[in-house]
GROMACS .gro file of C-alpha atoms in nm:
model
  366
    1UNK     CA    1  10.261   1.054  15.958
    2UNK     CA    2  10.066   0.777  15.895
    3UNK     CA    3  10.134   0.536  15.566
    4UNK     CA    4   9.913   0.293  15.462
    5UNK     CA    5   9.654   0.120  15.258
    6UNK     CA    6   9.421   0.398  15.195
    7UNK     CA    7   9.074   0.229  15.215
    8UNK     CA    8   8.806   0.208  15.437
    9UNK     CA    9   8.840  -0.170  15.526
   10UNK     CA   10   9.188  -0.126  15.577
   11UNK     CA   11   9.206   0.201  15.768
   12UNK     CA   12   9.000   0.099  16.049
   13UNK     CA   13   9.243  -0.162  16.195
   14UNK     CA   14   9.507  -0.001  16.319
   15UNK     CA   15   9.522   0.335  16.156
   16UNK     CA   16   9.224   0.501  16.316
   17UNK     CA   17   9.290   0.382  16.636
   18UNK     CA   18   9.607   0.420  16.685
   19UNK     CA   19   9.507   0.839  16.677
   20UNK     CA   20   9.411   0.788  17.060
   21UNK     CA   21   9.801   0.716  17.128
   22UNK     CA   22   9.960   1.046  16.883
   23UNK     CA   23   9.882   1.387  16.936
   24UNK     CA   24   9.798   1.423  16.620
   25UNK     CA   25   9.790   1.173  16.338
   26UNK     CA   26   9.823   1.284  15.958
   27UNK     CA   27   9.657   1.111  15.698
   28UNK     CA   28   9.664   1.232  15.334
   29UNK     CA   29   9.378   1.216  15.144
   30UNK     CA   30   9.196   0.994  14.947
   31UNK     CA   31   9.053   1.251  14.682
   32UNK     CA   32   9.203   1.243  14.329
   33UNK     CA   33   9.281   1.589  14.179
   34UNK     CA   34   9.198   1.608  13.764
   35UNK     CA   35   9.453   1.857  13.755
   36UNK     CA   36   9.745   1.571  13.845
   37UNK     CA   37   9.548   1.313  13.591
   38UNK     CA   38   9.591   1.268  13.200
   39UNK     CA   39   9.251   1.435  13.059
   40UNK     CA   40   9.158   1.107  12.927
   41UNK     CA   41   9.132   0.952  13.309
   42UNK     CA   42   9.033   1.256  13.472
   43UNK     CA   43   8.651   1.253  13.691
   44UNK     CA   44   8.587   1.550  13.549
   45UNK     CA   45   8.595   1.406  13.155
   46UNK     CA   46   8.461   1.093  13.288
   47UNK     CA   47   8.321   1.086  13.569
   48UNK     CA   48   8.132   0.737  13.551
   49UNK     CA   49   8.444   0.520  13.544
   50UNK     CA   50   8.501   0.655  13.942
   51UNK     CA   51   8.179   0.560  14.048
   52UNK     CA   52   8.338   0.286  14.271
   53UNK     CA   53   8.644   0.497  14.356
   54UNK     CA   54   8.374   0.750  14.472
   55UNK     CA   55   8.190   0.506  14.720
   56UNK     CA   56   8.581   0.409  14.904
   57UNK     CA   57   8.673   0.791  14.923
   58UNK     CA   58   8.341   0.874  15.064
   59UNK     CA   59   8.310   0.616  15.308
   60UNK     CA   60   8.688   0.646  15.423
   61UNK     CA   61   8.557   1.029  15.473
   62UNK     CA   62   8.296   0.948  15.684
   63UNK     CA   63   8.518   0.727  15.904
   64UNK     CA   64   8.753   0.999  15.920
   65UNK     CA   65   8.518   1.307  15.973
   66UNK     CA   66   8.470   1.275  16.369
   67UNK     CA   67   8.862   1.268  16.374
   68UNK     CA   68   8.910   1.563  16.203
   69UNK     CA   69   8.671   1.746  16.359
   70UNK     CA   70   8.826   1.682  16.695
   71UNK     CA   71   9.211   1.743  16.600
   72UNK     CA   72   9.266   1.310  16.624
   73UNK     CA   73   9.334   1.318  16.249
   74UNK     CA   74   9.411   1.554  16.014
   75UNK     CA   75   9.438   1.553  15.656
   76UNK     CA   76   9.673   1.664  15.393
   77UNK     CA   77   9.679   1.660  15.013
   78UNK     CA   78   9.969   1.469  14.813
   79UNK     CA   79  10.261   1.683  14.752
   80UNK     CA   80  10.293   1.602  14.426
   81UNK     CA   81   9.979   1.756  14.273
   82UNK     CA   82  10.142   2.139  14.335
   83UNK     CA   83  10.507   2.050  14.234
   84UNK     CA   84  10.510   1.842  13.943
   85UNK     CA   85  10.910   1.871  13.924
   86UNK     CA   86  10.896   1.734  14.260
   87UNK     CA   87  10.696   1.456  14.152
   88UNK     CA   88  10.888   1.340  13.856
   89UNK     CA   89  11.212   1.349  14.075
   90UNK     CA   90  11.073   1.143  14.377
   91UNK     CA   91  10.945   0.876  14.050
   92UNK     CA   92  11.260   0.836  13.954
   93UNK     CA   93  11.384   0.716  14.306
   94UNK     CA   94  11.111   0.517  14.349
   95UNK     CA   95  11.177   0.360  14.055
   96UNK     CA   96  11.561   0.318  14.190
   97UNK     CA   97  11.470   0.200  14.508
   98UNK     CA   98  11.212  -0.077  14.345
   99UNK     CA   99  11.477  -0.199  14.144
  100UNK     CA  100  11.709  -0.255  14.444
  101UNK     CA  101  11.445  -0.404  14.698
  102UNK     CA  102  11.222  -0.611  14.469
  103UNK     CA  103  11.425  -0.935  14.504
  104UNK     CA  104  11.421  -0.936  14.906
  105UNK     CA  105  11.081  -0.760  14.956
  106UNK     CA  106  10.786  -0.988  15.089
  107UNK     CA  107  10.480  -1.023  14.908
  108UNK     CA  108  10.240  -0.732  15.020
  109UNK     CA  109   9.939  -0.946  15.107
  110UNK     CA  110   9.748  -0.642  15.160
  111UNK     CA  111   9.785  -0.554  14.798
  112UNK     CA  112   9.711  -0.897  14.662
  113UNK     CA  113   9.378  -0.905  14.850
  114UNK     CA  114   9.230  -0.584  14.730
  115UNK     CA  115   9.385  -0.660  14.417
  116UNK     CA  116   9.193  -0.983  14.436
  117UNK     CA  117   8.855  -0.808  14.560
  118UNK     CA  118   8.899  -0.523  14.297
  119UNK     CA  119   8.901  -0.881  14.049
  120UNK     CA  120   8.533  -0.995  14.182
  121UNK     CA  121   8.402  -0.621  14.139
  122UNK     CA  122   8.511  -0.624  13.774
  123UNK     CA  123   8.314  -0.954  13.751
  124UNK     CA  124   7.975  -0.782  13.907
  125UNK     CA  125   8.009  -0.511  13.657
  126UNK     CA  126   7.967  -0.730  13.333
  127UNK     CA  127   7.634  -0.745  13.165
  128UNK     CA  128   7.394  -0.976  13.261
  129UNK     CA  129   7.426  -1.171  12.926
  130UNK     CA  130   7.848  -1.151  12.956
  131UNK     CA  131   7.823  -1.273  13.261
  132UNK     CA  132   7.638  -1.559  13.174
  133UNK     CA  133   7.859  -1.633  12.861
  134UNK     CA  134   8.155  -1.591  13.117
  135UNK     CA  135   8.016  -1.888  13.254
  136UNK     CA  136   7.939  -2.114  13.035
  137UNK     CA  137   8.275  -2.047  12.882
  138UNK     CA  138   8.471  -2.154  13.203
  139UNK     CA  139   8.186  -2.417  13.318
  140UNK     CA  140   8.040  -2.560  12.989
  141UNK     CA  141   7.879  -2.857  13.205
  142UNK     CA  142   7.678  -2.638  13.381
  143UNK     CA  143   7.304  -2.669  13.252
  144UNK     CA  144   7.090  -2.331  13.231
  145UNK     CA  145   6.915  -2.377  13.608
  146UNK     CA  146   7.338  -2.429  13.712
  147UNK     CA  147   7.346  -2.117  13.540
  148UNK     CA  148   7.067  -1.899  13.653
  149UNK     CA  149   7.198  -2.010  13.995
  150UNK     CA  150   7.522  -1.858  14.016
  151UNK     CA  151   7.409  -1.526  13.837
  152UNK     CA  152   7.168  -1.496  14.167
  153UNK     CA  153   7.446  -1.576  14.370
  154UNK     CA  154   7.656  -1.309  14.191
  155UNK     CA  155   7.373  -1.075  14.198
  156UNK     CA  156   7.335  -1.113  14.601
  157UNK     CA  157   7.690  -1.090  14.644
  158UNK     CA  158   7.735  -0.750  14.488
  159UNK     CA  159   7.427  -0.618  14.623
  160UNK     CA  160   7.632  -0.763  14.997
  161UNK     CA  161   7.962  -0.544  14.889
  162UNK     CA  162   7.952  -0.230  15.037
  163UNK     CA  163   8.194  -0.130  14.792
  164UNK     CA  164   8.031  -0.260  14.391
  165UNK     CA  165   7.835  -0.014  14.204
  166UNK     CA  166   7.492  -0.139  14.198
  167UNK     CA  167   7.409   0.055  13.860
  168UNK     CA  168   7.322  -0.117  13.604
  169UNK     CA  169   7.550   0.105  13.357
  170UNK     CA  170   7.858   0.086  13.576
  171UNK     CA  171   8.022  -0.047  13.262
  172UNK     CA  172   7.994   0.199  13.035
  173UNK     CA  173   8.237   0.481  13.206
  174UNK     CA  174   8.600   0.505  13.106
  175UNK     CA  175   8.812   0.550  12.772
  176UNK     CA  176   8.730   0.130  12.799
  177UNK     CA  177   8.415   0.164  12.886
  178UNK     CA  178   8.497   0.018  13.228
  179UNK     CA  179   8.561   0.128  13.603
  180UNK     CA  180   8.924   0.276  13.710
  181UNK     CA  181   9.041   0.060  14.008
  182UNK     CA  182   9.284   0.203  14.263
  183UNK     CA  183   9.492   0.068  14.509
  184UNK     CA  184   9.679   0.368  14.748
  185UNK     CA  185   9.961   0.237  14.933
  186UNK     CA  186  10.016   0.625  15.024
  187UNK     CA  187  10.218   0.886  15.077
  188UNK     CA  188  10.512   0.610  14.931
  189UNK     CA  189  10.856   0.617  15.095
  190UNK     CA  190  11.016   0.895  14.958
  191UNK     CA  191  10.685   1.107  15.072
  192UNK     CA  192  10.649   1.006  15.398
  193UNK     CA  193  10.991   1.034  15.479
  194UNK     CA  194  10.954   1.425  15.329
  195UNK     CA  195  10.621   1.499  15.502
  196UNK     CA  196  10.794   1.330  15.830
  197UNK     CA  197  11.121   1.566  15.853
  198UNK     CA  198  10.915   1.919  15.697
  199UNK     CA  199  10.657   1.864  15.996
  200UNK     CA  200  10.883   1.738  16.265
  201UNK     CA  201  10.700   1.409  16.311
  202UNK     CA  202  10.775   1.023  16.292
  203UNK     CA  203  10.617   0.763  16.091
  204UNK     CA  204  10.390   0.525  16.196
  205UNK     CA  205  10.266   0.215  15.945
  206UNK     CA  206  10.076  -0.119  15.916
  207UNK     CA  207  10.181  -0.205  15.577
  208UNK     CA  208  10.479  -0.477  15.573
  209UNK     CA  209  10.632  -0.347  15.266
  210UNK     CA  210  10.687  -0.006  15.394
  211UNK     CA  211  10.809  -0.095  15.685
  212UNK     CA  212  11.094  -0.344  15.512
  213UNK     CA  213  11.137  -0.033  15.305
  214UNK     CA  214  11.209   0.213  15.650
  215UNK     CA  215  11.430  -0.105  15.806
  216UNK     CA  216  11.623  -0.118  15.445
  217UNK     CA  217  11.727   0.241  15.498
  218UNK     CA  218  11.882   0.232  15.843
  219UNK     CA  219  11.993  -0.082  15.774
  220UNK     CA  220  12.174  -0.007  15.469
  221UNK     CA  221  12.377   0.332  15.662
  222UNK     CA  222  12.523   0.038  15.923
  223UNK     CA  223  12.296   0.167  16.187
  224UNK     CA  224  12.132  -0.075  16.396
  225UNK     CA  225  11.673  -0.044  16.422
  226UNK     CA  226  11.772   0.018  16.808
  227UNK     CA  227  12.031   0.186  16.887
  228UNK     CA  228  11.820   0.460  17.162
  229UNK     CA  229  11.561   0.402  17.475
  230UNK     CA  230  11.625  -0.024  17.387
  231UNK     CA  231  11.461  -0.072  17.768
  232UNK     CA  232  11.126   0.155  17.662
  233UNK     CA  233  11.150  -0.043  17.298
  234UNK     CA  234  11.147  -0.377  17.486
  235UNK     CA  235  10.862  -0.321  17.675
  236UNK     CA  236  10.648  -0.153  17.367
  237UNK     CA  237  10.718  -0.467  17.146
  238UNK     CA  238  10.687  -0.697  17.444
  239UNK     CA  239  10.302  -0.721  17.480
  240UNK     CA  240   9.988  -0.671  17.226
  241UNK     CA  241   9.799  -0.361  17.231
  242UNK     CA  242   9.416  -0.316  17.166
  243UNK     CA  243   9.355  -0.043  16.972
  244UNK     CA  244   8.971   0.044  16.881
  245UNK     CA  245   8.849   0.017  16.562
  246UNK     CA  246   8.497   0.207  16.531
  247UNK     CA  247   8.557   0.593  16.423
  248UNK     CA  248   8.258   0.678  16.673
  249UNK     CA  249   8.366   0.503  16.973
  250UNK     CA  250   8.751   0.645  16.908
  251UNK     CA  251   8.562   0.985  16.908
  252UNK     CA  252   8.359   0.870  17.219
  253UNK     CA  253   8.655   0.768  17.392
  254UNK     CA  254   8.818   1.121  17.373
  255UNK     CA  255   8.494   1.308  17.434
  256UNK     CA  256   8.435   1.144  17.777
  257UNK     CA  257   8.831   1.230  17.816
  258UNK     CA  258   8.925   0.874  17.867
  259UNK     CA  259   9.345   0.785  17.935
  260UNK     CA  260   9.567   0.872  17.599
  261UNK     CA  261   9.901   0.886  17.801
  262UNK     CA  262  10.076   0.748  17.470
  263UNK     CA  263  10.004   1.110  17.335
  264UNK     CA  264  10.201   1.300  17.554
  265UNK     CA  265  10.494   0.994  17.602
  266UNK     CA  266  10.540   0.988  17.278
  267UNK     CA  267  10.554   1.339  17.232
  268UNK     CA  268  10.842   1.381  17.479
  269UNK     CA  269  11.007   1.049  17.294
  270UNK     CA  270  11.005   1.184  16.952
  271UNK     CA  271  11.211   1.547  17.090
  272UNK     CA  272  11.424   1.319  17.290
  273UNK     CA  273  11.494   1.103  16.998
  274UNK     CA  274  11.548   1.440  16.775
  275UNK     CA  275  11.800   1.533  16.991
  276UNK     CA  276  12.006   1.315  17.143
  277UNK     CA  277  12.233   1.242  16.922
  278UNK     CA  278  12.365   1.596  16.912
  279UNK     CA  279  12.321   1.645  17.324
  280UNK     CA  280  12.369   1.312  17.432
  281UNK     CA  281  12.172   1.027  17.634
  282UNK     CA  282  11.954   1.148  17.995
  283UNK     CA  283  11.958   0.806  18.192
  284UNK     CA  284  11.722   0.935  18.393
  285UNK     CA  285  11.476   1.089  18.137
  286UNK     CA  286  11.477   0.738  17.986
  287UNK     CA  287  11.426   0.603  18.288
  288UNK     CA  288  11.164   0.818  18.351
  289UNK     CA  289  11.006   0.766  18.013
  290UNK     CA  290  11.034   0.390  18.084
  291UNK     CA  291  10.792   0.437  18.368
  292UNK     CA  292  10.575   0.679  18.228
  293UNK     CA  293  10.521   0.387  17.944
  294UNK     CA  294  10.456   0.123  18.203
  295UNK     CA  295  10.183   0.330  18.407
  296UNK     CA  296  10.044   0.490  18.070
  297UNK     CA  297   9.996   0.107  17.927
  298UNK     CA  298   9.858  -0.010  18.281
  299UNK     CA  299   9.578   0.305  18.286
  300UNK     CA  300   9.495   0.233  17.893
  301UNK     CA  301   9.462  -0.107  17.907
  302UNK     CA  302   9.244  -0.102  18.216
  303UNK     CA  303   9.019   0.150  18.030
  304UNK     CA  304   8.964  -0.061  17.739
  305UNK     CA  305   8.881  -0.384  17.967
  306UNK     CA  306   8.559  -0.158  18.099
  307UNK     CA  307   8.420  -0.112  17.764
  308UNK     CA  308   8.253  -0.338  17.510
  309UNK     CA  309   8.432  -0.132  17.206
  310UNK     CA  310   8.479  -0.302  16.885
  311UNK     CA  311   8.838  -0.365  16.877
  312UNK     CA  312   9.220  -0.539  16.762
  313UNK     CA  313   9.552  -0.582  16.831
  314UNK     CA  314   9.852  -0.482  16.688
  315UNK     CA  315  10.192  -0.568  16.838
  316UNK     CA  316  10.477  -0.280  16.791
  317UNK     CA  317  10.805  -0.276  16.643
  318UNK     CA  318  11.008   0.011  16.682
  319UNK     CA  319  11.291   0.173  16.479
  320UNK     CA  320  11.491   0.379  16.674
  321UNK     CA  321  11.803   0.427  16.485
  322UNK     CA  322  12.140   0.626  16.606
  323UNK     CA  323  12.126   0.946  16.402
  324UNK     CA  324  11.748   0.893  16.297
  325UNK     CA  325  11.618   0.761  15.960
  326UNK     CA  326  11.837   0.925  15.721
  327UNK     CA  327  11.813   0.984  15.329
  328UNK     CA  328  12.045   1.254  15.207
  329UNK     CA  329  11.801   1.206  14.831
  330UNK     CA  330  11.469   1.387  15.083
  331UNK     CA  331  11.733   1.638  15.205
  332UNK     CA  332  11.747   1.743  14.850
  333UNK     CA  333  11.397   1.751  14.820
  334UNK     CA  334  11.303   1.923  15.090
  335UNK     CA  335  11.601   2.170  14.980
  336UNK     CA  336  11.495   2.185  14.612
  337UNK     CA  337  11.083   2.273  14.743
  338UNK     CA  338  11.228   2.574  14.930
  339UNK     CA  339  11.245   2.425  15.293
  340UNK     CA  340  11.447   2.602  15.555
  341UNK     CA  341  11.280   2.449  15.868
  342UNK     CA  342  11.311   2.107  15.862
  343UNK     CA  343  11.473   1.794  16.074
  344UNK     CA  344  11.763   1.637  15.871
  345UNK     CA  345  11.615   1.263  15.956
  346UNK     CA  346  11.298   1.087  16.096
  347UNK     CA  347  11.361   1.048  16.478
  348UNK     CA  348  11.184   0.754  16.493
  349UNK     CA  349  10.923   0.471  16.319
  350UNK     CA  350  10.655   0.234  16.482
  351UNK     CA  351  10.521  -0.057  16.276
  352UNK     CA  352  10.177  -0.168  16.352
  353UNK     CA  353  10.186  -0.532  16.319
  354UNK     CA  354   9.825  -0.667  16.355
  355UNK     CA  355   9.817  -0.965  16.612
  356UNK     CA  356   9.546  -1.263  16.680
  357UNK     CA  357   9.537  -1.353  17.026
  358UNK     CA  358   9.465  -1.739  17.103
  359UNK     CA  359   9.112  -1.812  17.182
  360UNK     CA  360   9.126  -1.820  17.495
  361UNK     CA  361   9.279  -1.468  17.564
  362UNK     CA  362   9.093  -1.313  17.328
  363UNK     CA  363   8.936  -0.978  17.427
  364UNK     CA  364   8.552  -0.937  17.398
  365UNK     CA  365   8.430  -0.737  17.096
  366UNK     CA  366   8.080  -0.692  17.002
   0.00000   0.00000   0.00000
């Protein structure tokens, strides 16, 4: 279960790759449902003021769409918008769990950039004549040619974003008659954690707050981030991996059946992981896994080195706590939506830490 940033600039560093090394990756969706909105901010009442949410969803879509068609990806809606009960509950712990980990949580760069971006796109969207009273109210030196300058400059900047709303009546949508902005840091915690267990599958993020928020949690029960396979965790966080970047040359690199041994390895390490606890530790499956991870990294990286594909790197960490990731509050849930089949923790996490190489090791990318 991936959990992320969703949006499209975001996605495509480690999230879309990292779908060659899973068997399947899950994603939820970027779509907004009306029925899970106030009237008053629902598309369907007003649909101009999503014009720019409308040109991230679509474009994270189209990235996505080779993906899914292949099985790499697949997509699932937010839980919340069918069981509102479940929503309001998993709120309330959110709100909980802020309140505890605000004071030792970094600052989510992430956020503040798009938050920053989302800033600039509010700017484009101002009428010609605001924007140039917006100017000469913070630069009253500037003469009229000063002026006429930077509204050119503003003009070819938006017309440069892939993501501003080039009409000029972008600003008349919304009960404000403005454009809703929003940032998905999605499925939250309490979410992915649920998804996780009711599917059998781990978690895998590139977001720094969620992954202080897993740590916190197996932290806080006394258990240590690596308490199984410490050898195979080692090697995983020892060295950088590439992981391509372009949706079509991910989707190339499975049609021409190119190496994805992570699939299968860590397949085998999430059941092993799901179980141990209860049937104890296989030395030599480890071992075995161990080796499986050094030849599957060995065959992957040399397949990468013969293409040109646009790429990055991300360096692993690994959670992979005695008794799992454990929350007896998404027991409950699970419990409370019905669930009967379900694993009682998270066997395992993987945080996607993007990595610059120095210069001088850098990998080519077109």
């Amino acid at each position: 279960v991936y959990t992320g940033m969703l949006h499209p600039s975001k996605i495509v560093e480690a999230a879309l790759g990292s779908s060659l090394l899973f068997d399947e990756l899950l994603i939820q969706h970027p779509f907004v449902n009306p029925r899970a909105l106030n009237e008053k901010f629902s598309p369907v009442k007003n649909p101009q003021a999503y014009r720019q949410e409308i040109l991230k969803s679509i474009l994270m879509m189209i990235q996505l769409m080779p993906l899914i068609d292949v099985g790499l990806v697949n997509l699932f809606p937010d839980p919340w918008e069918f069981d509102y009960h479940l929503r309001d509950q998993t709120m309330h712990l959110a709100e909980e769990r802020a309140r505890l980990l605000r004071p030792i949580m970094e600052v989510d760069e992430d956020m503040r950039s798009f938050q920053e971006e989302e800033v600039k796109r509010s700017l484009f969207q101002i009428s010609e004549e605001g924007q140039r009273a917006r100017i000469k109210q913070f630069s009253p030196e500037y003469s009229n040619e000063d002026v006429e300058g930077v509204l050119s400059a503003l003009q070819a900047m938006k017309e440069q974003d892939p993501y501003a709303v080039l009409q000029s009546d972008a600003s008349t949508g919304g009960e404000e008659n403005g454009q809703l902005h929003m940032l998905k840091l999605a499925p939250n915690f309490e979410m992915s954690m649920y998804v996780a267990q009711a599917t059998g599958a781990a978690i895998v993020t590139d977001n720094a707050v969620r992954w202080n928020e897993l740590r916190y949690t197996i932290l806080a029960r006394g258990m240590q981030l690596k308490h199984h396979v410490n050898d195979f965790a080692s090697v995983l966080e020892a060295s950088p991996m590439p992981l391509l970047q372009h949706p079509v040359e991910i989707f190339d690199w499975w049609r021409k059946r190119m190496p994805r041994p992570h699939a299968a390895l860590f397949g085998k390490l999430i059941s092993y992981l799901a179980k141990v606890d209860q049937k104890g530790r296989k030395p030599n499956f480890e071992k075995h896994l161990l080796a499986s991870l050094a030849k599957g990294n060995a065959a992957y990286l040399h397949a990468v080195e013969q293409t040109d594909f646009f790429r990055g790197d991300v360096k692993f960490e690994c959670a992979f706590p005695r008794g799992g990731i454990h929350d007896s509050t998404i027991n409950r849930l699970l419990l409370m939506s019905s669930s009967e089949y379900h694993m009682q923790s998270v066997p395992m996490a993987l945080y996607l830490k993007k990595y610059e190489r120095e210069p001088h090791a850098a990998m080519h990318s077109p």
